[in-house]
Amino acid sequence: MYTYGPVPSRRLGRSLGVSPIPSKTCSYSCVYCQLGRTKNLTIERKSYFPKDDILSEILKNAGGSKPDYITFAGDGEPTLCQDLGWLINKTKERLRLPIAVITNGSLLFLKDVRRDLKEADVVLPTLDAGNEKVFRHTNRPHGDIGFYTMLGGQIDFRHDYAGQIWLEVMLVSGLNDSEEELSNIKQAVDMIKPDRVYVAVSYTHLTLP
C-alpha cells in the first residue's frame, strides 16, 4: 500500500498521504524521529516501487475521498524516489488537486530533486540547526551531507521554485533550543526566505557532547 488517509492536517486540511519509498529509508536519522533509527541511511535515488502502481493507487483512493491535498511524504525521505517528478506531474494532470511534499530538505542541493519538485504547490522542508555541530547531533545525516550543503540546497531551491515553501523547525531540549542556537537557526531561515515557518517541540531531552 502506497497511500494512507485522507488524514486531518493542521497545515494541509484533509491530506491523502503518499509514500513512494520503503519505511525508514532516509538521508537522516533524526534523534526525535518517532519511528526510531533509520534502517537504510542513503542518498541514492531509486525507483523503489513501480511508479504506475503508485499512481494507480493515488487515483483510486483520491477519487471518492476528495482530499484538500495529495501529500508525498511517508516513513522516510520521499525525494529519494527518482520517480517523484513524474508522479507529481501525472497526479496533477489526472486529479487537478494541489500537491504537497513533506521533505527533510537534505537533497535539494541536487538539481534533479529541485526539478522534480517544481510542479508541487507546497514544499515543506525541515531545518533544525544553524551550524554543522548541531546539525550532526540533531539530524544525524548521511556522511555525504554537510550543513552548508543542505542549507545551500534549500537556498537554491527558493531561487528556483515559484510555489510555497513552509519550513518546519523541530526544537529538541538541550540540543537546539538555547538562545544562541535559536539565533543561528533564525539566520539560516532568513537566508532561505520561506513563506511560512512552523515550529514544533520534541519532549526528548538531549545534550550536546
Short mmCIF file of C-alpha atoms in Angstrom, two decimals:
data_model
loop_
_atom_site.label_atom_id
_atom_site.label_comp_id
_atom_site.label_asym_id
_atom_site.label_seq_id
_atom_site.Cartn_x
_atom_site.Cartn_y
_atom_site.Cartn_z
CA MET A 1 0.00 0.00 0.00
CA TYR A 2 1.39 3.37 -1.07
CA THR A 3 -1.33 5.74 0.17
CA TYR A 4 -2.96 6.46 3.51
CA GLY A 5 -5.82 8.64 4.67
CA PRO A 6 -7.06 11.20 3.99
CA VAL A 7 -5.81 12.31 7.39
CA PRO A 8 -6.52 15.64 9.09
CA SER A 9 -3.57 18.03 8.97
CA ARG A 10 -3.24 21.36 10.74
CA ARG A 11 -1.35 22.68 7.71
CA LEU A 12 -2.95 20.89 4.75
CA GLY A 13 -6.54 20.17 5.71
CA ARG A 14 -7.64 16.70 4.59
CA SER A 15 -4.47 15.18 3.17
CA LEU A 16 -4.13 11.94 1.20
CA GLY A 17 -0.63 10.74 2.02
CA VAL A 18 1.62 9.00 -0.48
CA SER A 19 4.73 7.04 0.48
CA PRO A 20 6.87 6.27 -2.60
CA ILE A 21 9.74 4.75 -0.58
CA PRO A 22 10.19 1.83 1.85
CA SER A 23 9.77 2.53 5.56
CA LYS A 24 12.78 4.14 7.27
CA THR A 25 14.67 4.75 4.05
CA CYS A 26 16.08 8.21 4.63
CA SER A 27 19.05 10.54 4.34
CA TYR A 28 18.70 11.49 8.02
CA SER A 29 18.31 9.55 11.25
CA CYS A 30 16.92 12.33 13.42
CA VAL A 31 17.16 11.98 17.19
CA TYR A 32 13.48 12.87 17.57
CA CYS A 33 12.05 10.57 14.88
CA GLN A 34 9.09 8.70 16.33
CA LEU A 35 9.90 5.71 14.13
CA GLY A 36 13.35 5.22 15.59
CA ARG A 37 16.69 4.97 13.82
CA THR A 38 16.85 4.89 10.04
CA LYS A 39 17.30 1.38 8.68
CA ASN A 40 18.59 2.44 5.26
CA LEU A 41 20.63 5.64 5.53
CA THR A 42 21.22 6.66 1.92
CA ILE A 43 21.31 9.50 -0.60
CA GLU A 44 20.89 7.24 -3.63
CA ARG A 45 17.72 7.96 -5.59
CA LYS A 46 15.93 4.88 -6.93
CA SER A 47 12.65 3.64 -8.30
CA TYR A 48 11.77 1.74 -5.14
CA PHE A 49 8.32 0.69 -6.37
CA PRO A 50 6.65 0.60 -9.82
CA LYS A 51 5.57 4.18 -10.50
CA ASP A 52 2.43 3.12 -12.37
CA ASP A 53 1.29 1.12 -9.33
CA ILE A 54 1.75 4.14 -7.08
CA LEU A 55 -0.16 6.39 -9.47
CA SER A 56 -3.00 3.88 -9.82
CA GLU A 57 -3.44 3.74 -6.05
CA ILE A 58 -3.40 7.54 -5.77
CA LEU A 59 -6.11 7.86 -8.41
CA LYS A 60 -8.21 5.11 -6.84
CA ASN A 61 -8.08 6.43 -3.29
CA ALA A 62 -8.36 10.13 -4.11
CA GLY A 63 -11.41 9.72 -6.30
CA GLY A 64 -14.02 9.20 -3.61
CA SER A 65 -12.30 10.86 -0.67
CA LYS A 66 -11.91 14.36 -2.14
CA PRO A 67 -8.79 15.41 -0.22
CA ASP A 68 -7.59 19.01 0.00
CA TYR A 69 -4.03 17.93 -0.87
CA ILE A 70 -2.18 14.95 -2.24
CA THR A 71 0.88 14.84 0.03
CA PHE A 72 4.06 12.96 -0.81
CA ALA A 73 5.73 12.06 2.47
CA GLY A 74 5.91 8.63 4.07
CA ASP A 75 8.08 6.97 6.70
CA GLY A 76 11.35 8.29 5.28
CA GLU A 77 12.56 10.82 2.69
CA PRO A 78 10.28 10.97 -0.39
CA THR A 79 12.81 12.75 -2.63
CA LEU A 80 14.83 9.52 -2.63
CA CYS A 81 12.21 8.28 -5.10
CA GLN A 82 13.58 9.12 -8.55
CA ASP A 83 10.05 8.93 -10.00
CA LEU A 84 8.77 11.72 -7.76
CA GLY A 85 8.64 14.37 -10.50
CA TRP A 86 6.72 12.01 -12.81
CA LEU A 87 4.30 11.13 -10.01
CA ILE A 88 3.66 14.78 -9.15
CA ASN A 89 3.05 15.74 -12.76
CA LYS A 90 0.78 12.77 -13.55
CA THR A 91 -1.21 13.22 -10.33
CA LYS A 92 -1.83 16.91 -11.07
CA GLU A 93 -2.73 16.11 -14.65
CA ARG A 94 -5.29 13.48 -13.67
CA LEU A 95 -6.77 14.89 -10.45
CA ARG A 96 -6.35 18.67 -10.66
CA LEU A 97 -5.65 18.75 -6.91
CA PRO A 98 -2.92 20.65 -5.04
CA ILE A 99 0.28 18.71 -4.38
CA ALA A 100 2.38 18.98 -1.23
CA VAL A 101 5.75 17.37 -0.49
CA ILE A 102 6.98 16.92 3.08
CA THR A 103 10.76 16.56 2.88
CA ASN A 104 13.74 16.91 5.19
CA GLY A 105 15.25 19.19 2.52
CA SER A 106 18.61 17.42 2.58
CA LEU A 107 18.70 16.55 -1.12
CA LEU A 108 17.73 19.95 -2.51
CA PHE A 109 21.37 20.51 -3.44
CA LEU A 110 20.71 18.06 -6.31
CA LYS A 111 19.42 19.72 -9.47
CA ASP A 112 17.21 16.76 -10.37
CA VAL A 113 15.48 16.92 -6.97
CA ARG A 114 14.80 20.64 -7.36
CA ARG A 115 13.48 19.98 -10.86
CA ASP A 116 11.21 17.17 -9.64
CA LEU A 117 9.60 19.44 -7.03
CA LYS A 118 8.95 22.39 -9.35
CA GLU A 119 5.34 21.44 -10.09
CA ALA A 120 4.38 20.87 -6.43
CA ASP A 121 2.17 23.57 -4.95
CA VAL A 122 3.68 23.44 -1.45
CA VAL A 123 7.03 22.05 -0.29
CA LEU A 124 7.62 21.61 3.44
CA PRO A 125 11.36 21.16 4.17
CA THR A 126 12.97 20.73 7.58
CA LEU A 127 15.58 22.98 9.21
CA ASP A 128 16.55 22.04 12.77
CA ALA A 129 20.03 23.55 13.07
CA GLY A 130 22.04 26.65 12.35
CA ASN A 131 25.50 25.10 12.27
CA GLU A 132 27.36 21.89 11.49
CA LYS A 133 27.72 20.61 15.05
CA VAL A 134 24.04 20.86 15.94
CA PHE A 135 23.05 19.54 12.52
CA ARG A 136 25.19 16.41 13.05
CA HIS A 137 23.79 15.73 16.50
CA THR A 138 20.14 16.54 15.77
CA ASN A 139 19.56 15.21 12.25
CA ARG A 140 22.39 12.63 12.10
CA PRO A 141 22.65 12.93 8.29
CA HIS A 142 24.27 10.66 5.75
CA GLY A 143 28.01 11.28 5.73
CA ASP A 144 27.92 12.99 2.33
CA ILE A 145 25.54 15.72 3.53
CA GLY A 146 27.10 18.62 5.42
CA PHE A 147 25.21 21.51 6.97
CA TYR A 148 26.25 24.03 4.32
CA THR A 149 25.44 21.56 1.53
CA MET A 150 21.93 21.18 2.93
CA LEU A 151 21.47 24.90 3.55
CA GLY A 152 22.79 25.83 0.11
CA GLY A 153 20.35 23.41 -1.48
CA GLN A 154 17.41 25.00 0.33
CA ILE A 155 18.55 28.48 -0.70
CA ASP A 156 18.96 27.38 -4.32
CA PHE A 157 15.50 25.81 -4.24
CA ARG A 158 13.99 29.08 -3.07
CA HIS A 159 15.54 30.77 -6.11
CA ASP A 160 14.26 28.07 -8.48
CA TYR A 161 10.80 27.48 -7.05
CA ALA A 162 7.70 29.62 -7.57
CA GLY A 163 5.43 27.74 -5.15
CA GLN A 164 5.00 27.95 -1.39
CA ILE A 165 7.79 26.89 0.98
CA TRP A 166 6.60 26.14 4.50
CA LEU A 167 9.68 25.49 6.61
CA GLU A 168 9.44 23.19 9.62
CA VAL A 169 11.68 23.51 12.69
CA MET A 170 11.78 20.88 15.45
CA LEU A 171 13.21 22.09 18.74
CA VAL A 172 14.84 19.44 20.93
CA SER A 173 15.51 20.33 24.56
CA GLY A 174 19.22 20.62 25.21
CA LEU A 175 20.26 20.39 21.55
CA ASN A 176 18.97 23.32 19.54
CA ASP A 177 16.78 25.37 21.86
CA SER A 178 19.31 27.67 23.52
CA GLU A 179 19.24 31.38 22.75
CA GLU A 180 22.43 31.03 20.72
CA GLU A 181 21.16 28.11 18.65
CA LEU A 182 17.79 29.76 18.06
CA SER A 183 19.65 32.81 16.75
CA ASN A 184 21.69 30.56 14.44
CA ILE A 185 18.54 28.88 13.13
CA LYS A 186 16.92 32.27 12.52
CA GLN A 187 19.91 33.38 10.44
CA ALA A 188 19.56 30.26 8.29
CA VAL A 189 15.79 30.76 7.97
CA ASP A 190 16.36 34.34 6.82
CA MET A 191 18.67 33.05 4.08
CA ILE A 192 16.09 30.53 2.83
CA LYS A 193 13.21 33.05 2.88
CA PRO A 194 10.30 30.61 3.31
CA ASP A 195 6.69 31.73 3.01
CA ARG A 196 5.85 30.26 6.42
CA VAL A 197 7.71 28.74 9.38
CA TYR A 198 6.18 26.08 11.62
CA VAL A 199 7.86 25.36 14.94
CA ALA A 200 7.32 22.11 16.85
CA VAL A 201 8.79 20.91 20.14
CA SER A 202 10.12 17.44 20.93
CA TYR A 203 9.79 16.26 24.52
CA THR A 204 13.05 14.31 24.15
CA HIS A 205 15.78 15.86 26.30
CA LEU A 206 19.33 15.54 24.96
CA THR A 207 22.54 17.48 25.35
CA LEU A 208 25.39 18.28 23.01
CA PRO A 209 28.62 16.45 23.82
#
